[in-house]
mmCIF file of C-alpha atoms and ligand atoms in Angstrom:
data_model
loop_
_atom_site.group_PDB
_atom_site.id
_atom_site.type_symbol
_atom_site.label_atom_id
_atom_site.label_comp_id
_atom_site.label_asym_id
_atom_site.label_seq_id
_atom_site.Cartn_x
_atom_site.Cartn_y
_atom_site.Cartn_z
ATOM 1 C CA MET A 52 -33.770 -83.768 -27.360
ATOM 2 C CA GLY A 53 -35.398 -86.572 -29.249
ATOM 3 C CA LEU A 54 -33.102 -88.945 -27.526
ATOM 4 C CA ALA A 55 -34.098 -87.657 -24.165
ATOM 5 C CA VAL A 56 -37.835 -88.138 -24.808
ATOM 6 C CA THR A 57 -37.290 -91.651 -26.002
ATOM 7 C CA ALA A 58 -35.283 -92.505 -22.959
ATOM 8 C CA ASN A 59 -37.942 -91.017 -20.704
ATOM 9 C CA LYS A 60 -40.776 -92.916 -22.351
ATOM 10 C CA GLY A 61 -38.815 -96.093 -22.088
ATOM 11 C CA ARG A 62 -38.285 -95.667 -18.353
ATOM 12 C CA CYS A 63 -41.938 -94.802 -17.687
ATOM 13 C CA ALA A 64 -43.268 -97.795 -19.442
ATOM 14 C CA GLY A 65 -40.802 -100.087 -17.772
ATOM 15 C CA GLY A 66 -41.384 -98.776 -14.215
ATOM 16 C CA HIS A 67 -45.141 -98.343 -14.227
ATOM 17 C CA PHE A 68 -46.009 -101.150 -11.860
ATOM 18 C CA LEU A 69 -43.254 -100.152 -9.452
ATOM 19 C CA HIS A 70 -44.509 -96.532 -9.343
ATOM 20 C CA VAL A 71 -48.031 -97.560 -8.407
ATOM 21 C CA ALA A 72 -46.755 -99.875 -5.703
ATOM 22 C CA PHE A 73 -44.520 -97.159 -4.297
ATOM 23 C CA ALA A 74 -47.384 -94.634 -4.253
ATOM 24 C CA LEU A 75 -49.552 -97.101 -2.316
ATOM 25 C CA PHE A 76 -46.725 -97.671 0.102
ATOM 26 C CA LEU A 77 -46.287 -93.902 0.641
ATOM 27 C CA LEU A 78 -50.010 -93.526 1.274
ATOM 28 C CA ALA A 79 -49.869 -96.261 3.894
ATOM 29 C CA VAL A 80 -46.887 -94.607 5.552
ATOM 30 C CA CYS A 81 -48.738 -91.298 5.627
ATOM 31 C CA LEU A 82 -51.810 -92.813 7.252
ATOM 32 C CA VAL A 83 -49.824 -94.601 9.917
ATOM 33 C CA PHE A 84 -47.108 -92.115 10.782
ATOM 34 C CA SER A 85 -48.477 -88.636 10.175
ATOM 35 C CA PRO A 86 -50.681 -87.517 13.060
ATOM 36 C CA ALA A 87 -50.742 -84.010 11.594
ATOM 37 C CA SER A 88 -53.124 -85.246 8.968
ATOM 38 C CA ARG A 89 -55.602 -86.449 11.582
ATOM 39 C CA ALA A 90 -57.296 -83.807 13.702
ATOM 40 C CA ASP A 91 -58.386 -86.237 16.418
ATOM 41 C CA VAL A 92 -54.823 -87.187 17.354
ATOM 42 C CA PRO A 93 -53.573 -84.988 20.200
ATOM 43 C CA LEU A 94 -50.486 -82.879 19.942
ATOM 44 C CA SER A 95 -47.460 -84.662 21.305
ATOM 45 C CA ALA A 96 -44.982 -82.905 23.619
ATOM 46 C CA THR A 97 -41.760 -84.767 22.968
ATOM 47 C CA SER A 98 -39.248 -83.114 25.316
ATOM 48 C CA TYR A 99 -38.841 -80.519 28.027
ATOM 49 C CA LYS A 100 -35.619 -78.752 28.999
ATOM 50 C CA MET A 101 -34.736 -76.063 31.531
ATOM 51 C CA ALA A 102 -31.365 -74.307 31.770
ATOM 52 C CA GLY A 103 -30.139 -71.417 33.853
ATOM 53 C CA ASP A 104 -30.194 -70.330 37.463
ATOM 54 C CA ALA A 105 -32.217 -68.309 39.955
ATOM 55 C CA THR A 106 -31.670 -65.088 38.027
ATOM 56 C CA ARG A 107 -32.283 -66.211 34.449
ATOM 57 C CA MET A 108 -33.758 -69.311 32.833
ATOM 58 C CA ARG A 109 -34.508 -70.698 29.403
ATOM 59 C CA VAL A 110 -37.295 -73.262 29.097
ATOM 60 C CA VAL A 111 -37.855 -75.221 25.888
ATOM 61 C CA MET A 112 -40.670 -77.691 25.183
ATOM 62 C CA THR A 113 -40.752 -79.475 21.841
ATOM 63 C CA PHE A 114 -43.798 -80.746 19.937
ATOM 64 C CA ASP A 115 -44.436 -82.992 16.974
ATOM 65 C CA ARG A 116 -46.267 -80.180 15.201
ATOM 66 C CA GLU A 117 -47.061 -76.510 15.618
ATOM 67 C CA PRO A 118 -48.851 -75.844 18.908
ATOM 68 C CA ASP A 119 -51.414 -73.066 19.201
ATOM 69 C CA VAL A 120 -50.479 -71.502 22.551
ATOM 70 C CA LYS A 121 -51.949 -68.860 24.810
ATOM 71 C CA TRP A 122 -50.089 -67.727 27.887
ATOM 72 C CA PHE A 123 -50.722 -65.526 30.871
ATOM 73 C CA LEU A 124 -49.415 -64.760 34.346
ATOM 74 C CA LEU A 125 -51.027 -65.475 37.704
ATOM 75 C CA ARG A 126 -49.935 -64.322 41.116
ATOM 76 C CA GLY A 127 -50.071 -65.828 44.615
ATOM 77 C CA PRO A 128 -47.688 -67.608 43.871
ATOM 78 C CA ASN A 129 -46.094 -66.088 40.759
ATOM 79 C CA ARG A 130 -46.947 -68.391 37.843
ATOM 80 C CA LEU A 131 -46.702 -68.609 34.079
ATOM 81 C CA VAL A 132 -49.621 -70.533 32.551
ATOM 82 C CA ILE A 133 -49.434 -71.858 28.995
ATOM 83 C CA ASP A 134 -52.621 -73.206 27.456
ATOM 84 C CA LEU A 135 -52.195 -75.796 24.718
ATOM 85 C CA PRO A 136 -54.476 -77.840 22.502
ATOM 86 C CA SER A 137 -55.078 -81.359 23.827
ATOM 87 C CA THR A 138 -51.547 -82.668 24.319
ATOM 88 C CA ARG A 139 -49.968 -86.007 25.102
ATOM 89 C CA PHE A 140 -46.934 -85.352 27.317
ATOM 90 C CA ALA A 141 -44.171 -87.808 26.455
ATOM 91 C CA ILE A 142 -41.522 -86.046 28.499
ATOM 92 C CA ASN A 143 -38.940 -87.270 30.952
ATOM 93 C CA ALA A 144 -39.903 -86.807 34.628
ATOM 94 C CA LYS A 145 -36.370 -85.848 35.605
ATOM 95 C CA ASP A 146 -36.350 -82.979 33.109
ATOM 96 C CA VAL A 147 -39.162 -81.207 34.943
ATOM 97 C CA LYS A 148 -37.359 -81.316 38.285
ATOM 98 C CA PRO A 149 -37.469 -77.762 39.713
ATOM 99 C CA ARG A 150 -34.319 -75.713 39.417
ATOM 100 C CA GLY A 151 -33.107 -72.117 39.386
ATOM 101 C CA LEU A 152 -35.879 -69.588 39.081
ATOM 102 C CA VAL A 153 -38.554 -72.301 38.659
ATOM 103 C CA ARG A 154 -39.709 -74.025 41.811
ATOM 104 C CA ASP A 155 -42.476 -76.163 40.330
ATOM 105 C CA VAL A 156 -43.468 -77.522 36.906
ATOM 106 C CA ARG A 157 -46.911 -78.984 36.331
ATOM 107 C CA TYR A 158 -48.660 -80.137 33.187
ATOM 108 C CA GLY A 159 -51.720 -82.093 32.282
ATOM 109 C CA ASP A 160 -55.094 -82.359 30.650
ATOM 110 C CA LEU A 161 -57.895 -79.882 31.280
ATOM 111 C CA GLY A 162 -60.581 -81.826 29.398
ATOM 112 C CA GLU A 163 -60.684 -79.031 26.799
ATOM 113 C CA GLY A 164 -57.003 -78.846 25.966
ATOM 114 C CA SER A 165 -53.936 -79.089 28.124
ATOM 115 C CA ARG A 166 -51.909 -76.776 30.301
ATOM 116 C CA LEU A 167 -48.312 -76.217 31.410
ATOM 117 C CA ILE A 168 -47.744 -74.227 34.619
ATOM 118 C CA LEU A 169 -44.364 -72.914 35.794
ATOM 119 C CA THR A 170 -44.237 -71.550 39.332
ATOM 120 C CA GLY A 171 -41.460 -69.051 40.056
ATOM 121 C CA LYS A 172 -39.268 -69.019 43.119
ATOM 122 C CA GLY A 173 -40.315 -65.377 43.330
ATOM 123 C CA PRO A 174 -41.547 -62.751 40.897
ATOM 124 C CA PHE A 175 -40.167 -63.023 37.362
ATOM 125 C CA ALA A 176 -40.428 -61.385 33.972
ATOM 126 C CA ILE A 177 -41.094 -63.150 30.680
ATOM 127 C CA ASP A 178 -38.484 -61.610 28.407
ATOM 128 C CA LYS A 179 -39.513 -63.707 25.443
ATOM 129 C CA LEU A 180 -41.959 -66.498 24.584
ATOM 130 C CA ASP A 181 -41.793 -67.815 21.050
ATOM 131 C CA VAL A 182 -43.165 -70.752 19.070
ATOM 132 C CA LEU A 183 -40.445 -71.744 16.622
ATOM 133 C CA ARG A 184 -39.905 -74.395 13.971
ATOM 134 C CA ASN A 185 -37.179 -76.835 15.027
ATOM 135 C CA ASP A 186 -33.911 -76.409 13.166
ATOM 136 C CA ASP A 187 -33.964 -79.995 11.874
ATOM 137 C CA GLY A 188 -37.422 -79.413 10.377
ATOM 138 C CA ASN A 189 -39.064 -81.958 12.664
ATOM 139 C CA GLY A 190 -41.756 -80.347 14.769
ATOM 140 C CA TYR A 191 -41.868 -77.122 16.738
ATOM 141 C CA ARG A 192 -40.839 -75.776 20.107
ATOM 142 C CA ILE A 193 -41.939 -73.215 22.659
ATOM 143 C CA ALA A 194 -38.921 -71.243 23.885
ATOM 144 C CA ILE A 195 -39.320 -69.145 26.999
ATOM 145 C CA ASP A 196 -36.743 -66.704 28.411
ATOM 146 C CA MET A 197 -37.512 -65.573 31.933
ATOM 147 C CA SER A 198 -35.575 -63.577 34.497
ATOM 148 C CA ALA A 199 -35.877 -62.652 38.160
ATOM 149 C CA ALA A 200 -37.822 -59.452 38.725
ATOM 150 C CA SER A 201 -39.545 -57.533 41.485
ATOM 151 C CA GLU A 202 -43.169 -57.920 42.634
ATOM 152 C CA ARG A 203 -43.837 -54.475 41.137
ATOM 153 C CA GLU A 204 -42.534 -55.550 37.727
ATOM 154 C CA PHE A 205 -44.601 -58.743 37.854
ATOM 155 C CA ASP A 206 -47.713 -56.709 38.745
ATOM 156 C CA ALA A 207 -47.022 -54.326 35.878
ATOM 157 C CA ALA A 208 -46.918 -57.281 33.478
ATOM 158 C CA LEU A 209 -50.180 -58.577 34.964
ATOM 159 C CA ALA A 210 -51.821 -55.183 34.472
ATOM 160 C CA ASN A 211 -50.527 -55.027 30.903
ATOM 161 C CA GLN A 212 -51.966 -58.480 30.301
ATOM 162 C CA ALA A 213 -55.372 -57.348 31.589
ATOM 163 C CA LEU A 214 -55.366 -54.445 29.117
ATOM 164 C CA THR A 215 -54.640 -56.642 26.122
ATOM 165 C CA THR A 216 -57.346 -59.219 25.624
ATOM 166 C CA GLY A 217 -55.153 -61.717 23.809
ATOM 167 C CA SER A 218 -52.774 -63.520 26.086
ATOM 168 C CA THR A 219 -50.342 -64.203 23.290
ATOM 169 C CA VAL A 220 -48.978 -60.682 23.583
ATOM 170 C CA SER A 221 -45.264 -60.551 23.181
ATOM 171 C CA THR A 222 -43.503 -58.827 26.012
ATOM 172 C CA ASP A 223 -42.216 -55.320 25.696
ATOM 173 C CA LYS A 224 -38.581 -56.033 26.309
ATOM 174 C CA GLY A 225 -37.597 -52.392 26.144
ATOM 175 C CA GLY A 226 -40.004 -51.624 28.952
ATOM 176 C CA ARG A 227 -38.738 -54.497 31.025
ATOM 177 C CA VAL A 228 -35.095 -53.594 30.737
ATOM 178 C CA GLY A 229 -35.660 -49.873 31.101
ATOM 179 C CA THR A 230 -37.667 -50.166 34.315
ATOM 180 C CA GLY A 231 -35.133 -48.811 36.753
ATOM 181 C CA PRO A 232 -35.652 -48.374 40.469
ATOM 182 C CA ILE A 233 -35.686 -44.582 40.303
ATOM 183 C CA SER A 234 -38.472 -44.492 37.716
ATOM 184 C CA ASN A 235 -40.697 -46.034 40.381
ATOM 185 C CA PRO A 236 -42.243 -43.152 42.357
ATOM 186 C CA GLY A 237 -42.805 -45.140 45.577
ATOM 187 C CA HIS A 238 -39.280 -46.535 45.584
ATOM 188 C CA ARG A 239 -36.839 -45.578 48.325
ATOM 189 C CA PHE A 240 -33.121 -46.091 47.939
ATOM 190 C CA THR A 241 -32.755 -49.792 48.651
ATOM 191 C CA VAL A 242 -29.755 -51.635 50.002
ATOM 192 C CA VAL A 243 -29.503 -55.422 50.060
ATOM 193 C CA ILE A 244 -26.857 -56.690 52.478
ATOM 194 C CA ASP A 245 -25.525 -60.142 51.719
ATOM 195 C CA PRO A 246 -23.844 -61.936 54.634
ATOM 196 C CA GLY A 247 -21.457 -64.334 52.898
ATOM 197 C CA HIS A 248 -21.742 -68.121 53.256
ATOM 198 C CA GLY A 249 -24.155 -69.821 55.703
ATOM 199 C CA GLY A 250 -25.523 -73.223 56.624
ATOM 200 C CA VAL A 251 -23.322 -76.080 55.361
ATOM 201 C CA ASP A 252 -21.043 -73.488 53.766
ATOM 202 C CA GLY A 253 -19.105 -72.117 56.729
ATOM 203 C CA GLY A 254 -16.648 -70.112 54.628
ATOM 204 C CA ALA A 255 -13.171 -69.496 55.971
ATOM 205 C CA GLU A 256 -12.017 -70.444 59.455
ATOM 206 C CA GLY A 257 -9.845 -68.228 61.661
ATOM 207 C CA LEU A 258 -6.668 -69.087 63.557
ATOM 208 C CA ASN A 259 -8.679 -69.212 66.755
ATOM 209 C CA GLY A 260 -11.647 -71.035 65.288
ATOM 210 C CA THR A 261 -13.803 -68.089 64.188
ATOM 211 C CA VAL A 262 -16.113 -69.179 61.362
ATOM 212 C CA GLU A 263 -16.632 -66.715 58.509
ATOM 213 C CA LYS A 264 -20.387 -67.307 58.120
ATOM 214 C CA ASN A 265 -20.964 -66.134 61.715
ATOM 215 C CA VAL A 266 -18.767 -63.040 61.397
ATOM 216 C CA THR A 267 -20.510 -61.990 58.182
ATOM 217 C CA LEU A 268 -23.984 -62.412 59.694
ATOM 218 C CA ALA A 269 -23.127 -60.480 62.875
ATOM 219 C CA PHE A 270 -21.576 -57.677 60.850
ATOM 220 C CA ALA A 271 -24.484 -57.559 58.389
ATOM 221 C CA ALA A 272 -26.967 -57.220 61.266
ATOM 222 C CA GLU A 273 -24.946 -54.295 62.644
ATOM 223 C CA LEU A 274 -24.832 -52.640 59.214
ATOM 224 C CA GLN A 275 -28.565 -53.168 58.730
ATOM 225 C CA ASP A 276 -29.274 -51.381 62.049
ATOM 226 C CA LYS A 277 -27.033 -48.473 61.153
ATOM 227 C CA LEU A 278 -28.541 -48.065 57.662
ATOM 228 C CA ALA A 279 -32.108 -48.407 58.956
ATOM 229 C CA ALA A 280 -31.378 -45.748 61.616
ATOM 230 C CA VAL A 281 -30.704 -43.188 58.857
ATOM 231 C CA GLY A 282 -34.388 -43.498 57.971
ATOM 232 C CA ASN A 283 -34.044 -42.839 54.237
ATOM 233 C CA TYR A 284 -33.458 -46.357 52.967
ATOM 234 C CA ASP A 285 -35.140 -49.701 52.661
ATOM 235 C CA VAL A 286 -32.702 -52.327 53.851
ATOM 236 C CA PHE A 287 -32.938 -56.075 53.268
ATOM 237 C CA MET A 288 -30.720 -59.040 54.031
ATOM 238 C CA THR A 289 -30.268 -62.026 51.702
ATOM 239 C CA ARG A 290 -30.251 -64.200 54.840
ATOM 240 C CA GLU A 291 -31.036 -63.441 58.473
ATOM 241 C CA THR A 292 -30.230 -66.859 59.872
ATOM 242 C CA ASP A 293 -27.552 -69.512 59.508
ATOM 243 C CA GLU A 294 -28.916 -70.880 56.219
ATOM 244 C CA PHE A 295 -27.265 -71.953 52.976
ATOM 245 C CA LEU A 296 -27.988 -69.792 49.931
ATOM 246 C CA ARG A 297 -26.676 -70.288 46.417
ATOM 247 C CA LEU A 298 -24.906 -67.303 44.890
ATOM 248 C CA ASP A 299 -27.495 -66.841 42.137
ATOM 249 C CA GLU A 300 -30.218 -66.908 44.793
ATOM 250 C CA ARG A 301 -28.515 -63.936 46.479
ATOM 251 C CA VAL A 302 -28.539 -62.063 43.162
ATOM 252 C CA ARG A 303 -32.197 -62.979 42.648
ATOM 253 C CA ILE A 304 -33.118 -61.511 46.043
ATOM 254 C CA ALA A 305 -31.354 -58.238 45.156
ATOM 255 C CA ARG A 306 -33.340 -58.019 41.911
ATOM 256 C CA GLN A 307 -36.562 -58.908 43.686
ATOM 257 C CA HIS A 308 -36.114 -55.852 45.912
ATOM 258 C CA GLU A 309 -35.020 -53.634 42.993
ATOM 259 C CA ALA A 310 -31.883 -52.956 45.010
ATOM 260 C CA ASP A 311 -29.858 -49.820 44.306
ATOM 261 C CA LEU A 312 -26.883 -51.483 45.983
ATOM 262 C CA LEU A 313 -25.838 -55.006 46.876
ATOM 263 C CA ILE A 314 -23.142 -55.223 49.550
ATOM 264 C CA SER A 315 -21.760 -58.717 50.037
ATOM 265 C CA ILE A 316 -19.868 -59.156 53.323
ATOM 266 C CA HIS A 317 -16.916 -61.561 53.702
ATOM 267 C CA ALA A 318 -13.856 -62.213 55.885
ATOM 268 C CA ASP A 319 -11.573 -64.760 54.269
ATOM 269 C CA THR A 320 -8.165 -66.250 54.851
ATOM 270 C CA ILE A 321 -4.941 -65.962 52.907
ATOM 271 C CA SER A 322 -1.820 -68.115 53.135
ATOM 272 C CA LEU A 323 0.348 -65.122 54.069
ATOM 273 C CA LYS A 324 -0.492 -64.621 57.741
ATOM 274 C CA GLY A 325 1.081 -61.136 57.822
ATOM 275 C CA ILE A 326 -1.457 -59.720 55.399
ATOM 276 C CA ARG A 327 -4.346 -57.859 57.001
ATOM 277 C CA GLY A 328 -6.895 -55.159 56.327
ATOM 278 C CA ALA A 329 -10.094 -54.608 54.365
ATOM 279 C CA THR A 330 -10.563 -54.858 50.573
ATOM 280 C CA VAL A 331 -13.441 -53.776 48.336
ATOM 281 C CA TYR A 332 -14.118 -55.826 45.190
ATOM 282 C CA THR A 333 -16.202 -55.210 42.090
ATOM 283 C CA VAL A 334 -16.922 -57.667 39.299
ATOM 284 C CA SER A 335 -14.747 -57.888 36.207
ATOM 285 C CA ASP A 336 -14.043 -60.323 33.393
ATOM 286 C CA LYS A 337 -10.349 -60.109 34.049
ATOM 287 C CA ALA A 338 -9.108 -60.087 37.639
ATOM 288 C CA SER A 339 -7.137 -57.056 38.829
ATOM 289 C CA ASP A 340 -4.440 -59.357 40.285
ATOM 290 C CA PRO A 341 -3.814 -63.071 40.951
ATOM 291 C CA GLU A 342 -4.930 -62.809 44.600
ATOM 292 C CA ALA A 343 -8.275 -61.335 43.552
ATOM 293 C CA GLN A 344 -8.678 -64.142 41.019
ATOM 294 C CA ALA A 345 -7.908 -66.777 43.652
ATOM 295 C CA LEU A 346 -10.361 -65.232 46.064
ATOM 296 C CA ALA A 347 -13.154 -65.093 43.464
ATOM 297 C CA ASP A 348 -12.487 -68.747 42.598
ATOM 298 C CA ARG A 349 -12.796 -69.696 46.278
ATOM 299 C CA GLU A 350 -15.949 -67.657 46.807
ATOM 300 C CA ASN A 351 -17.554 -69.053 43.657
ATOM 301 C CA LEU A 352 -17.032 -72.561 45.042
ATOM 302 C CA SER A 353 -19.804 -71.857 47.558
ATOM 303 C CA ASP A 354 -22.339 -73.256 45.117
ATOM 304 C CA GLN A 355 -20.753 -76.691 45.406
ATOM 305 C CA PHE A 356 -22.404 -76.951 48.795
ATOM 306 C CA ALA A 357 -25.777 -76.861 47.072
ATOM 307 C CA GLY A 358 -25.337 -80.581 46.468
ATOM 308 C CA MET A 359 -26.419 -80.151 42.871
ATOM 309 C CA GLU A 360 -24.023 -80.025 39.996
ATOM 310 C CA ILE A 361 -23.378 -76.656 38.385
ATOM 311 C CA LYS A 362 -23.032 -78.115 34.954
ATOM 312 C CA ASP A 363 -23.020 -77.633 31.200
ATOM 313 C CA ASP A 364 -25.579 -74.890 30.862
ATOM 314 C CA SER A 365 -24.191 -72.732 33.649
ATOM 315 C CA LYS A 366 -21.214 -71.777 31.498
ATOM 316 C CA GLU A 367 -23.441 -70.417 28.802
ATOM 317 C CA VAL A 368 -25.690 -68.648 31.268
ATOM 318 C CA THR A 369 -22.704 -67.155 33.086
ATOM 319 C CA ASP A 370 -21.433 -65.719 29.832
ATOM 320 C CA ILE A 371 -24.830 -64.237 29.070
ATOM 321 C CA LEU A 372 -24.828 -62.614 32.497
ATOM 322 C CA ILE A 373 -21.423 -61.094 31.984
ATOM 323 C CA ASP A 374 -22.626 -59.564 28.732
ATOM 324 C CA LEU A 375 -25.656 -58.218 30.503
ATOM 325 C CA ILE A 376 -23.800 -56.371 33.220
ATOM 326 C CA ARG A 377 -24.512 -52.997 31.848
ATOM 327 C CA ARG A 378 -21.801 -50.423 31.582
ATOM 328 C CA GLU A 379 -23.912 -48.040 33.613
ATOM 329 C CA THR A 380 -24.331 -50.548 36.445
ATOM 330 C CA HIS A 381 -20.630 -51.273 36.375
ATOM 331 C CA ASN A 382 -19.755 -47.591 36.559
ATOM 332 C CA PHE A 383 -21.993 -47.196 39.606
ATOM 333 C CA SER A 384 -20.345 -50.236 41.251
ATOM 334 C CA MET A 385 -16.907 -48.732 40.665
ATOM 335 C CA SER A 386 -18.003 -45.367 41.930
ATOM 336 C CA PHE A 387 -19.455 -46.865 45.130
ATOM 337 C CA ALA A 388 -16.344 -49.011 45.654
ATOM 338 C CA HIS A 389 -14.219 -45.875 45.373
ATOM 339 C CA THR A 390 -16.366 -43.994 47.904
ATOM 340 C CA LEU A 391 -16.368 -46.993 50.200
ATOM 341 C CA VAL A 392 -12.585 -47.317 50.195
ATOM 342 C CA GLY A 393 -12.355 -43.620 51.049
ATOM 343 C CA GLN A 394 -14.718 -43.938 54.004
ATOM 344 C CA LEU A 395 -13.230 -47.184 55.340
ATOM 345 C CA SER A 396 -9.748 -45.689 55.246
ATOM 346 C CA THR A 397 -10.742 -43.208 57.948
ATOM 347 C CA SER A 398 -11.716 -45.907 60.437
ATOM 348 C CA VAL A 399 -10.224 -49.304 59.633
ATOM 349 C CA GLY A 400 -7.023 -50.644 58.102
ATOM 350 C CA LEU A 401 -6.968 -51.425 54.401
ATOM 351 C CA ILE A 402 -4.629 -53.663 52.433
ATOM 352 C CA ASN A 403 -2.437 -52.284 49.665
ATOM 353 C CA ASN A 404 -4.479 -51.439 46.569
ATOM 354 C CA PRO A 405 -7.754 -51.895 48.480
ATOM 355 C CA GLN A 406 -10.005 -51.521 45.403
ATOM 356 C CA ARG A 407 -9.779 -54.695 43.326
ATOM 357 C CA SER A 408 -11.862 -56.740 40.907
ATOM 358 C CA ALA A 409 -12.496 -60.320 39.750
ATOM 359 C CA GLY A 410 -15.287 -62.543 38.425
ATOM 360 C CA PHE A 411 -17.394 -62.921 41.577
ATOM 361 C CA LYS A 412 -20.695 -64.636 40.733
ATOM 362 C CA VAL A 413 -22.535 -62.854 43.526
ATOM 363 C CA LEU A 414 -21.770 -59.465 41.941
ATOM 364 C CA LYS A 415 -23.274 -60.325 38.538
ATOM 365 C CA ALA A 416 -26.692 -58.673 38.736
ATOM 366 C CA PRO A 417 -26.991 -56.789 35.433
ATOM 367 C CA ASP A 418 -28.879 -53.914 36.973
ATOM 368 C CA VAL A 419 -27.786 -53.746 40.624
ATOM 369 C CA PRO A 420 -24.537 -51.960 41.480
ATOM 370 C CA SER A 421 -22.711 -54.529 43.609
ATOM 371 C CA VAL A 422 -19.581 -54.701 45.745
ATOM 372 C CA LEU A 423 -18.008 -57.381 47.885
ATOM 373 C CA VAL A 424 -16.274 -56.249 51.064
ATOM 374 C CA GLU A 425 -13.602 -58.395 52.644
ATOM 375 C CA LEU A 426 -13.614 -56.920 56.129
ATOM 376 C CA GLY A 427 -10.263 -58.438 57.007
ATOM 377 C CA TYR A 428 -8.410 -61.740 57.066
ATOM 378 C CA LEU A 429 -9.327 -64.470 59.517
ATOM 379 C CA SER A 430 -5.827 -65.850 58.843
ATOM 380 C CA ASN A 431 -4.383 -62.844 60.674
ATOM 381 C CA ALA A 432 -4.683 -62.954 64.481
ATOM 382 C CA LYS A 433 -5.145 -59.187 64.830
ATOM 383 C CA ASP A 434 -7.810 -59.056 62.113
ATOM 384 C CA GLU A 435 -9.598 -61.994 63.665
ATOM 385 C CA ALA A 436 -9.683 -60.255 67.061
ATOM 386 C CA GLN A 437 -11.000 -57.055 65.457
ATOM 387 C CA LEU A 438 -13.757 -58.880 63.601
ATOM 388 C CA LEU A 439 -14.955 -60.198 66.978
ATOM 389 C CA SER A 440 -14.905 -56.741 68.565
ATOM 390 C CA ALA A 441 -18.289 -54.991 68.708
ATOM 391 C CA ASP A 442 -16.505 -51.660 68.839
ATOM 392 C CA TRP A 443 -14.536 -52.315 65.641
ATOM 393 C CA ARG A 444 -17.620 -53.665 63.872
ATOM 394 C CA GLY A 445 -19.536 -50.526 64.857
ATOM 395 C CA LYS A 446 -16.857 -48.273 63.362
ATOM 396 C CA ALA A 447 -16.598 -50.247 60.129
ATOM 397 C CA ALA A 448 -20.399 -50.409 59.730
ATOM 398 C CA GLN A 449 -20.596 -46.642 60.272
ATOM 399 C CA SER A 450 -18.035 -46.059 57.517
ATOM 400 C CA ILE A 451 -20.036 -48.197 55.106
ATOM 401 C CA THR A 452 -23.201 -46.316 56.100
ATOM 402 C CA ASN A 453 -21.450 -43.003 55.370
ATOM 403 C CA ALA A 454 -20.390 -44.307 51.956
ATOM 404 C CA VAL A 455 -23.955 -45.418 51.199
ATOM 405 C CA ALA A 456 -25.205 -41.928 52.134
ATOM 406 C CA LEU A 457 -22.737 -40.275 49.745
ATOM 407 C CA PHE A 458 -23.586 -42.693 46.940
ATOM 408 C CA ALA A 459 -27.367 -42.404 47.477
ATOM 409 C CA SER A 460 -27.309 -38.608 47.438
ATOM 410 C CA ALA A 461 -25.154 -38.608 44.309
ATOM 411 C CA ARG A 462 -27.678 -40.921 42.609
ATOM 412 C CA ALA A 463 -30.611 -38.777 43.721
ATOM 413 C CA GLY A 464 -28.797 -35.637 42.558
ATOM 414 C CA SER A 465 -27.956 -37.023 39.132
ATOM 415 C CA GLY A 466 -31.641 -37.659 38.485
ATOM 416 C CA THR A 467 -30.971 -40.475 36.050
ATOM 417 C CA GLY A 468 -33.072 -43.590 36.011
ATOM 418 C CA GLY A 469 -31.594 -47.043 36.190
HETATM 419 ZN ZN1 ZN B 766 -16.129 -65.523 51.948
#
C-alpha cells in the first residue's frame, strides 16, 4: 500500500503541468463543439429517413440532442404536424422525396420554433411516435410508425386529440388495432373490387391479342353493378379507369374503405395452352404448388412498372406485413375462397384444385379478408373467348355476388367484430 501511494504521488508531481494544459484543452473543446451547453444554438436535425409503402411507413429524424416535441393531426388533407424547438435542418433533400403513404414532407422555421409536416396519401393512423436516444449515444431521434387507415379512424384520432389537451399523447394502439368494421354502427358490408393491372402495366396478353388489364376492368365493372344491385353493400373499385396502381396502393385503398372483402380480378396466361378454368387464391407464406408460386411472382412484378425501385426496406416491411396478417383475417379469406369456389363451380369451369395460395402482395392487408380470382387463362383460346363474352361475364359475376351474399350473412350472423 505504501508503495502504491508513493508511486501515485510521484506521478502527480511529475504530470502537473500536463494535467492543467489538458484541462484547458478540454474546456476549449467543450466551448467550440458542444452546442448543448449553449441555449442560443438551435437544435440540429441531422438526418431524415422514410421506409415502407402505401400501407405502412416508418419515419425517423435524428437530432444532435434531445428534441422537445409536440405533435397533432390536421385534416383536409390528412396531416401529421410535429412542433420542434428552433431547429436547423441539415438533411438531404432526396431523403424527403415523397413515397408510400406520405405524399409530401415539409419543414421549416416558424419564428418561434420549427415544424415538420407530413401529408398522407389518404387517412392514416399514428401507431407510435417516440423520442429515443440513438443507440451509439450520439443524439436522439424521433421515430414514427404510421399505417393506412380510414377517414373514420383518422377522425376518431382527431377527436381523441381534442379531448386530451397535450398533443404528446401516445396513441392507444389497442384501440387502433381493435377497431374493426363491424364495431362501426354506420358501416355497411363493404367490398373493394380490384381490377388487376392497368396503365403501363397491361398484364398478360391473349392468343388473339386480348389485354388482361382491359378484361379485368370490364369484369370488375360488371361485378360492381351486380353487387350494388343487391342494395346491402358499399362497393368500391381500386381503379375505374386504365391507370397504373402499385400493389400496396390497392391494399391502402381497401383499408381506407374499411373493406370487409377485397376481391382482386385477374386473367393470366400459362405456358400449357390446354389448361383452362378459374382459380381462387388466398395469401400464404408458402405456396400451395409451384404454379401458384410462379403466378404470385409474376403478379408481384407489377410494381416494377412504378418506375421506382422496390429496394432494401421493402423486404423488411413485407415481412412485417406477413406477420401482421391476423389469423382471424386469414381464416375469413379461406372461408370466402371456399364459398367462392363452390359458387363458381355451378356456372363456370374451374381448374383442378381451384383453391390455391401463394405470397401475393395485393392480398396482404392485415385486416381485410382478401382473395385473388383468376377468371381463366388468356393463353387458352376458349377461355379467351369466354372472357370477352358478356353472357359469360354476367354468369361469373353473379356467382361471385352469390358468394359475397353467403359470406356477408355469415359474418353478420356470427356477430364478431373485426
Ligand atoms: Zn394478372
